[in-house]
Amino acid sequence: MSNIITYKIFPEIKLVLELAIGELHYKPFEDYKRRLIDDSAFDSSFNHLSVFYHSEFCFAKEDIENYKNFLAENKKVIGDRKVAVLTSAPKHVAISTIYANAVKDLPMNFMIFSTYKAALSWLDIPLEYESKFTQVINDIASS
């Protein structure tokens, strides 16, 4: 399986669906975020659903601090929004929790979930979008 970091923007529900597959390292993740914020459809007020079920975090603690600094320096990415992270492994939860603590002074609400239903409920997204998200993820994973 190759390493993939990608997204799809759903403007009708003001959401960015983010997907990581394979090993997730800091530098490619920062490069990905730069591509995202340069997308003309990107809006910093859109909520994010970040799906990390199929990935392995390969971040060091200093990478999280570097990422926080990257966010703070790039005002285009900062917005008052919710970020729901879908995880499937204890390491995901640990790193996501460290990240949540690091960015608590930025204007976003960050929560960690293990199910789409809980994440979508918290994001106020209709549950029928779960099948759309699953299809997008399956299409990306199989390509």
Short mmCIF file of N, CA and C in Angstrom, two decimals:
data_model
loop_
_atom_site.label_atom_id
_atom_site.label_comp_id
_atom_site.label_asym_id
_atom_site.label_seq_id
_atom_site.Cartn_x
_atom_site.Cartn_y
_atom_site.Cartn_z
N MET A 1 0.85 -1.18 0.00
CA MET A 1 0.00 0.00 0.00
C MET A 1 0.89 1.24 0.00
N SER A 2 0.58 2.20 -0.85
CA SER A 2 1.37 3.42 -0.92
C SER A 2 0.88 4.43 0.13
N ASN A 3 1.69 5.44 0.35
CA ASN A 3 1.33 6.49 1.28
C ASN A 3 0.53 7.55 0.54
N ILE A 4 -0.64 7.87 1.07
CA ILE A 4 -1.52 8.84 0.44
C ILE A 4 -2.01 9.80 1.51
N ILE A 5 -1.98 11.09 1.19
CA ILE A 5 -2.62 12.11 2.01
C ILE A 5 -3.40 12.98 1.03
N THR A 6 -4.71 12.98 1.18
CA THR A 6 -5.53 13.71 0.22
C THR A 6 -6.80 14.23 0.90
N TYR A 7 -7.63 14.91 0.13
CA TYR A 7 -8.86 15.50 0.66
C TYR A 7 -9.91 15.63 -0.42
N LYS A 8 -11.13 15.84 0.02
CA LYS A 8 -12.23 16.21 -0.87
C LYS A 8 -13.06 17.24 -0.11
N ILE A 9 -13.38 18.32 -0.79
CA ILE A 9 -14.16 19.39 -0.17
C ILE A 9 -15.63 19.22 -0.56
N PHE A 10 -16.49 19.26 0.45
CA PHE A 10 -17.94 19.20 0.25
C PHE A 10 -18.51 20.56 0.63
N PRO A 11 -18.56 21.51 -0.32
CA PRO A 11 -19.01 22.87 0.02
C PRO A 11 -20.47 22.93 0.49
N GLU A 12 -21.29 21.98 0.01
CA GLU A 12 -22.72 22.00 0.37
C GLU A 12 -22.94 21.75 1.86
N ILE A 13 -22.00 21.11 2.51
CA ILE A 13 -22.12 20.88 3.96
C ILE A 13 -20.95 21.53 4.72
N LYS A 14 -20.18 22.34 4.00
CA LYS A 14 -19.06 23.08 4.59
C LYS A 14 -18.11 22.15 5.34
N LEU A 15 -17.60 21.16 4.59
CA LEU A 15 -16.76 20.14 5.20
C LEU A 15 -15.59 19.78 4.29
N VAL A 16 -14.44 19.56 4.92
CA VAL A 16 -13.28 19.01 4.24
C VAL A 16 -13.08 17.60 4.79
N LEU A 17 -13.16 16.62 3.90
CA LEU A 17 -12.89 15.22 4.25
C LEU A 17 -11.41 14.99 3.95
N GLU A 18 -10.65 14.64 4.99
CA GLU A 18 -9.23 14.38 4.83
C GLU A 18 -8.99 12.89 5.01
N LEU A 19 -8.06 12.36 4.23
CA LEU A 19 -7.77 10.93 4.30
C LEU A 19 -6.27 10.70 4.24
N ALA A 20 -5.79 9.87 5.16
CA ALA A 20 -4.38 9.45 5.14
C ALA A 20 -4.35 7.93 5.10
N ILE A 21 -3.51 7.41 4.21
CA ILE A 21 -3.32 5.97 4.07
C ILE A 21 -1.82 5.70 4.10
N GLY A 22 -1.42 4.71 4.86
CA GLY A 22 -0.01 4.35 4.95
C GLY A 22 0.68 5.13 6.05
N GLU A 23 2.00 5.29 5.90
CA GLU A 23 2.77 6.01 6.89
C GLU A 23 2.57 7.51 6.73
N LEU A 24 2.34 8.16 7.84
CA LEU A 24 2.08 9.60 7.84
C LEU A 24 3.26 10.29 8.53
N HIS A 25 4.10 10.95 7.72
CA HIS A 25 5.27 11.67 8.21
C HIS A 25 5.00 13.17 8.17
N TYR A 26 5.76 13.90 8.99
CA TYR A 26 5.49 15.32 9.15
C TYR A 26 5.63 16.12 7.86
N LYS A 27 6.76 16.04 7.18
CA LYS A 27 7.01 16.90 6.02
C LYS A 27 5.96 16.68 4.92
N PRO A 28 5.66 15.45 4.52
CA PRO A 28 4.59 15.28 3.52
C PRO A 28 3.23 15.79 4.02
N PHE A 29 2.98 15.70 5.34
CA PHE A 29 1.72 16.21 5.88
C PHE A 29 1.67 17.72 5.78
N GLU A 30 2.77 18.39 6.09
CA GLU A 30 2.81 19.85 5.94
C GLU A 30 2.63 20.24 4.47
N ASP A 31 3.30 19.53 3.56
CA ASP A 31 3.15 19.80 2.13
C ASP A 31 1.70 19.63 1.69
N TYR A 32 1.06 18.58 2.20
CA TYR A 32 -0.36 18.35 1.91
C TYR A 32 -1.21 19.54 2.37
N LYS A 33 -0.97 20.01 3.60
CA LYS A 33 -1.75 21.14 4.12
C LYS A 33 -1.55 22.38 3.26
N ARG A 34 -0.36 22.58 2.75
CA ARG A 34 -0.12 23.73 1.86
C ARG A 34 -0.97 23.60 0.60
N ARG A 35 -1.03 22.38 0.03
CA ARG A 35 -1.88 22.16 -1.16
C ARG A 35 -3.34 22.43 -0.84
N LEU A 36 -3.78 21.94 0.31
CA LEU A 36 -5.18 22.14 0.71
C LEU A 36 -5.52 23.61 0.81
N ILE A 37 -4.72 24.38 1.54
CA ILE A 37 -5.08 25.79 1.75
C ILE A 37 -4.92 26.62 0.48
N ASP A 38 -4.18 26.10 -0.51
CA ASP A 38 -4.07 26.80 -1.79
C ASP A 38 -5.21 26.45 -2.75
N ASP A 39 -6.01 25.46 -2.41
CA ASP A 39 -7.16 25.08 -3.23
C ASP A 39 -8.17 26.22 -3.20
N SER A 40 -8.65 26.64 -4.36
CA SER A 40 -9.58 27.77 -4.43
C SER A 40 -10.91 27.48 -3.72
N ALA A 41 -11.25 26.20 -3.55
CA ALA A 41 -12.50 25.84 -2.86
C ALA A 41 -12.32 25.77 -1.34
N PHE A 42 -11.08 25.89 -0.86
CA PHE A 42 -10.83 25.80 0.58
C PHE A 42 -11.40 27.02 1.30
N ASP A 43 -12.02 26.77 2.43
CA ASP A 43 -12.55 27.82 3.29
C ASP A 43 -12.17 27.45 4.72
N SER A 44 -11.48 28.33 5.39
CA SER A 44 -10.98 28.03 6.74
C SER A 44 -12.08 27.85 7.77
N SER A 45 -13.30 28.23 7.42
CA SER A 45 -14.41 28.03 8.36
C SER A 45 -15.07 26.66 8.20
N PHE A 46 -14.71 25.91 7.15
CA PHE A 46 -15.30 24.59 6.94
C PHE A 46 -14.78 23.63 8.01
N ASN A 47 -15.67 22.80 8.52
CA ASN A 47 -15.28 21.75 9.45
C ASN A 47 -14.44 20.71 8.72
N HIS A 48 -13.70 19.91 9.49
CA HIS A 48 -12.87 18.86 8.92
C HIS A 48 -13.22 17.52 9.55
N LEU A 49 -13.26 16.51 8.71
CA LEU A 49 -13.36 15.12 9.15
C LEU A 49 -12.09 14.44 8.65
N SER A 50 -11.19 14.15 9.56
CA SER A 50 -9.89 13.56 9.21
C SER A 50 -9.93 12.08 9.52
N VAL A 51 -9.79 11.25 8.48
CA VAL A 51 -9.89 9.81 8.62
C VAL A 51 -8.48 9.21 8.60
N PHE A 52 -8.08 8.67 9.75
CA PHE A 52 -6.75 8.08 9.89
C PHE A 52 -6.81 6.58 10.15
N TYR A 53 -7.96 5.95 9.85
CA TYR A 53 -8.11 4.51 10.06
C TYR A 53 -7.02 3.69 9.38
N HIS A 54 -6.61 4.12 8.20
CA HIS A 54 -5.71 3.33 7.35
C HIS A 54 -4.28 3.86 7.37
N SER A 55 -3.91 4.56 8.45
CA SER A 55 -2.60 5.18 8.48
C SER A 55 -1.85 4.85 9.76
N GLU A 56 -0.56 5.12 9.70
CA GLU A 56 0.28 4.97 10.88
C GLU A 56 1.00 6.30 11.08
N PHE A 57 0.80 6.91 12.23
CA PHE A 57 1.48 8.17 12.54
C PHE A 57 2.96 7.90 12.78
N CYS A 58 3.79 8.63 12.08
CA CYS A 58 5.23 8.54 12.27
C CYS A 58 5.75 9.92 12.65
N PHE A 59 5.08 10.55 13.61
CA PHE A 59 5.42 11.89 14.08
C PHE A 59 6.19 11.79 15.38
N ALA A 60 7.20 12.63 15.51
CA ALA A 60 7.88 12.82 16.79
C ALA A 60 7.18 13.97 17.51
N LYS A 61 7.39 14.07 18.80
CA LYS A 61 6.76 15.14 19.58
C LYS A 61 7.11 16.51 19.00
N GLU A 62 8.35 16.70 18.57
CA GLU A 62 8.74 18.00 18.01
C GLU A 62 8.03 18.29 16.69
N ASP A 63 7.63 17.24 15.96
CA ASP A 63 6.87 17.44 14.72
C ASP A 63 5.53 18.09 15.02
N ILE A 64 4.92 17.72 16.11
CA ILE A 64 3.63 18.30 16.48
C ILE A 64 3.80 19.77 16.82
N GLU A 65 4.86 20.11 17.53
CA GLU A 65 5.15 21.52 17.83
C GLU A 65 5.44 22.29 16.54
N ASN A 66 6.19 21.68 15.62
CA ASN A 66 6.46 22.32 14.33
C ASN A 66 5.17 22.55 13.55
N TYR A 67 4.26 21.58 13.60
CA TYR A 67 2.99 21.72 12.90
C TYR A 67 2.14 22.83 13.52
N LYS A 68 2.12 22.89 14.82
CA LYS A 68 1.39 23.98 15.49
C LYS A 68 1.95 25.32 15.04
N ASN A 69 3.27 25.45 14.98
CA ASN A 69 3.89 26.70 14.53
C ASN A 69 3.55 26.99 13.08
N PHE A 70 3.54 25.95 12.25
CA PHE A 70 3.14 26.10 10.85
C PHE A 70 1.72 26.67 10.76
N LEU A 71 0.81 26.11 11.55
CA LEU A 71 -0.57 26.61 11.55
C LEU A 71 -0.64 28.05 12.01
N ALA A 72 0.05 28.37 13.08
CA ALA A 72 0.02 29.73 13.64
C ALA A 72 0.58 30.75 12.65
N GLU A 73 1.54 30.34 11.84
CA GLU A 73 2.16 31.24 10.88
C GLU A 73 1.37 31.36 9.58
N ASN A 74 0.45 30.46 9.34
CA ASN A 74 -0.33 30.46 8.09
C ASN A 74 -1.78 30.79 8.40
N LYS A 75 -2.05 32.06 8.49
CA LYS A 75 -3.39 32.53 8.90
C LYS A 75 -4.48 32.02 7.98
N LYS A 76 -4.13 31.69 6.74
CA LYS A 76 -5.13 31.20 5.79
C LYS A 76 -5.76 29.88 6.23
N VAL A 77 -5.07 29.10 7.03
CA VAL A 77 -5.58 27.80 7.46
C VAL A 77 -6.36 27.89 8.77
N ILE A 78 -6.17 28.96 9.51
CA ILE A 78 -6.82 29.07 10.82
C ILE A 78 -8.24 29.60 10.65
N GLY A 79 -9.18 28.88 11.23
CA GLY A 79 -10.57 29.31 11.18
C GLY A 79 -11.33 28.72 12.34
N ASP A 80 -12.43 29.33 12.68
CA ASP A 80 -13.28 28.84 13.75
C ASP A 80 -14.09 27.67 13.20
N ARG A 81 -13.66 26.46 13.55
CA ARG A 81 -14.28 25.27 12.99
C ARG A 81 -14.12 24.10 13.94
N LYS A 82 -14.78 23.01 13.58
CA LYS A 82 -14.63 21.75 14.30
C LYS A 82 -13.76 20.82 13.47
N VAL A 83 -12.92 20.06 14.16
CA VAL A 83 -12.09 19.06 13.52
C VAL A 83 -12.36 17.73 14.22
N ALA A 84 -12.95 16.79 13.48
CA ALA A 84 -13.21 15.45 14.01
C ALA A 84 -12.18 14.51 13.41
N VAL A 85 -11.48 13.81 14.28
CA VAL A 85 -10.46 12.86 13.84
C VAL A 85 -10.98 11.46 14.10
N LEU A 86 -11.03 10.64 13.04
CA LEU A 86 -11.42 9.24 13.17
C LEU A 86 -10.16 8.39 13.26
N THR A 87 -10.06 7.64 14.34
CA THR A 87 -8.87 6.84 14.58
C THR A 87 -9.26 5.39 14.85
N SER A 88 -8.26 4.51 14.74
CA SER A 88 -8.54 3.10 14.99
C SER A 88 -7.49 2.42 15.85
N ALA A 89 -6.52 3.18 16.31
CA ALA A 89 -5.42 2.56 17.07
C ALA A 89 -5.07 3.43 18.26
N PRO A 90 -4.62 2.82 19.35
CA PRO A 90 -4.22 3.59 20.53
C PRO A 90 -3.17 4.66 20.23
N LYS A 91 -2.22 4.36 19.33
CA LYS A 91 -1.20 5.36 18.99
C LYS A 91 -1.84 6.57 18.33
N HIS A 92 -2.86 6.35 17.51
CA HIS A 92 -3.57 7.47 16.89
C HIS A 92 -4.16 8.38 17.97
N VAL A 93 -4.79 7.77 18.94
CA VAL A 93 -5.43 8.54 20.01
C VAL A 93 -4.38 9.32 20.79
N ALA A 94 -3.26 8.67 21.10
CA ALA A 94 -2.21 9.33 21.87
C ALA A 94 -1.66 10.55 21.12
N ILE A 95 -1.31 10.38 19.85
CA ILE A 95 -0.76 11.49 19.08
C ILE A 95 -1.82 12.56 18.85
N SER A 96 -3.05 12.16 18.58
CA SER A 96 -4.13 13.13 18.39
C SER A 96 -4.37 13.93 19.66
N THR A 97 -4.25 13.30 20.80
CA THR A 97 -4.43 14.00 22.08
C THR A 97 -3.30 15.00 22.31
N ILE A 98 -2.08 14.60 22.00
CA ILE A 98 -0.95 15.53 22.11
C ILE A 98 -1.18 16.72 21.19
N TYR A 99 -1.63 16.44 19.97
CA TYR A 99 -1.92 17.51 19.02
C TYR A 99 -3.03 18.43 19.54
N ALA A 100 -4.10 17.84 20.04
CA ALA A 100 -5.22 18.63 20.55
C ALA A 100 -4.75 19.57 21.66
N ASN A 101 -3.89 19.10 22.54
CA ASN A 101 -3.37 19.95 23.60
C ASN A 101 -2.47 21.05 23.04
N ALA A 102 -1.71 20.74 22.00
CA ALA A 102 -0.79 21.72 21.41
C ALA A 102 -1.53 22.86 20.72
N VAL A 103 -2.70 22.56 20.14
CA VAL A 103 -3.41 23.59 19.37
C VAL A 103 -4.61 24.18 20.12
N LYS A 104 -4.69 23.94 21.40
CA LYS A 104 -5.88 24.40 22.13
C LYS A 104 -6.03 25.92 22.14
N ASP A 105 -4.96 26.67 21.87
CA ASP A 105 -5.07 28.12 21.83
C ASP A 105 -5.45 28.64 20.44
N LEU A 106 -5.59 27.74 19.46
CA LEU A 106 -6.05 28.14 18.13
C LEU A 106 -7.58 28.04 18.08
N PRO A 107 -8.22 28.83 17.21
CA PRO A 107 -9.70 28.87 17.19
C PRO A 107 -10.34 27.67 16.48
N MET A 108 -10.18 26.48 17.07
CA MET A 108 -10.85 25.31 16.52
C MET A 108 -11.18 24.35 17.66
N ASN A 109 -12.26 23.62 17.47
CA ASN A 109 -12.63 22.57 18.42
C ASN A 109 -12.18 21.25 17.82
N PHE A 110 -11.47 20.48 18.60
CA PHE A 110 -10.83 19.25 18.12
C PHE A 110 -11.29 18.09 18.98
N MET A 111 -11.86 17.05 18.33
CA MET A 111 -12.32 15.87 19.07
C MET A 111 -11.88 14.62 18.32
N ILE A 112 -11.68 13.55 19.09
CA ILE A 112 -11.23 12.27 18.56
C ILE A 112 -12.38 11.28 18.65
N PHE A 113 -12.62 10.54 17.56
CA PHE A 113 -13.72 9.58 17.50
C PHE A 113 -13.24 8.26 16.92
N SER A 114 -13.99 7.20 17.20
CA SER A 114 -13.68 5.91 16.60
C SER A 114 -14.78 5.46 15.62
N THR A 115 -15.89 6.20 15.54
CA THR A 115 -16.96 5.84 14.60
C THR A 115 -17.41 7.07 13.81
N TYR A 116 -17.82 6.79 12.57
CA TYR A 116 -18.37 7.86 11.74
C TYR A 116 -19.61 8.47 12.41
N LYS A 117 -20.48 7.62 12.92
CA LYS A 117 -21.74 8.10 13.48
C LYS A 117 -21.50 9.16 14.55
N ALA A 118 -20.59 8.89 15.47
CA ALA A 118 -20.30 9.86 16.53
C ALA A 118 -19.68 11.13 15.96
N ALA A 119 -18.74 10.98 15.03
CA ALA A 119 -18.09 12.14 14.44
C ALA A 119 -19.08 13.00 13.65
N LEU A 120 -19.91 12.36 12.83
CA LEU A 120 -20.88 13.11 12.03
C LEU A 120 -21.90 13.80 12.92
N SER A 121 -22.32 13.15 13.96
CA SER A 121 -23.25 13.76 14.90
C SER A 121 -22.64 15.02 15.50
N TRP A 122 -21.40 14.93 15.96
CA TRP A 122 -20.73 16.07 16.56
C TRP A 122 -20.53 17.21 15.56
N LEU A 123 -20.29 16.85 14.28
CA LEU A 123 -20.10 17.85 13.23
C LEU A 123 -21.42 18.38 12.67
N ASP A 124 -22.54 17.84 13.13
CA ASP A 124 -23.87 18.21 12.62
C ASP A 124 -24.00 17.93 11.12
N ILE A 125 -23.46 16.79 10.69
CA ILE A 125 -23.54 16.35 9.30
C ILE A 125 -24.57 15.23 9.23
N PRO A 126 -25.50 15.29 8.26
CA PRO A 126 -26.48 14.20 8.14
C PRO A 126 -25.79 12.84 7.96
N LEU A 127 -26.33 11.83 8.63
CA LEU A 127 -25.71 10.50 8.62
C LEU A 127 -25.65 9.87 7.24
N GLU A 128 -26.49 10.31 6.31
CA GLU A 128 -26.44 9.73 4.96
C GLU A 128 -25.12 10.06 4.26
N TYR A 129 -24.37 11.02 4.75
CA TYR A 129 -23.07 11.33 4.16
C TYR A 129 -22.03 10.25 4.46
N GLU A 130 -22.27 9.42 5.46
CA GLU A 130 -21.31 8.37 5.77
C GLU A 130 -21.06 7.49 4.55
N SER A 131 -22.12 7.13 3.82
CA SER A 131 -21.92 6.28 2.64
C SER A 131 -21.17 7.03 1.54
N LYS A 132 -21.40 8.34 1.41
CA LYS A 132 -20.65 9.13 0.41
C LYS A 132 -19.17 9.17 0.79
N PHE A 133 -18.89 9.39 2.06
CA PHE A 133 -17.50 9.44 2.52
C PHE A 133 -16.83 8.10 2.33
N THR A 134 -17.53 7.03 2.68
CA THR A 134 -16.98 5.69 2.53
C THR A 134 -16.65 5.40 1.07
N GLN A 135 -17.52 5.82 0.16
CA GLN A 135 -17.27 5.61 -1.28
C GLN A 135 -16.04 6.38 -1.74
N VAL A 136 -15.91 7.64 -1.32
CA VAL A 136 -14.74 8.44 -1.69
C VAL A 136 -13.47 7.76 -1.17
N ILE A 137 -13.50 7.32 0.08
CA ILE A 137 -12.33 6.67 0.68
C ILE A 137 -12.00 5.37 -0.05
N ASN A 138 -13.00 4.57 -0.36
CA ASN A 138 -12.77 3.31 -1.09
C ASN A 138 -12.19 3.58 -2.47
N ASP A 139 -12.71 4.61 -3.15
CA ASP A 139 -12.18 4.96 -4.48
C ASP A 139 -10.71 5.35 -4.41
N ILE A 140 -10.37 6.15 -3.40
CA ILE A 140 -8.98 6.60 -3.25
C ILE A 140 -8.09 5.42 -2.88
N ALA A 141 -8.54 4.61 -1.92
CA ALA A 141 -7.74 3.48 -1.45
C ALA A 141 -7.48 2.44 -2.54
N SER A 142 -8.43 2.31 -3.47
CA SER A 142 -8.28 1.30 -4.52
C SER A 142 -7.54 1.82 -5.75
N SER A 143 -7.24 3.11 -5.77
CA SER A 143 -6.56 3.66 -6.97
C SER A 143 -5.06 3.56 -6.87
#
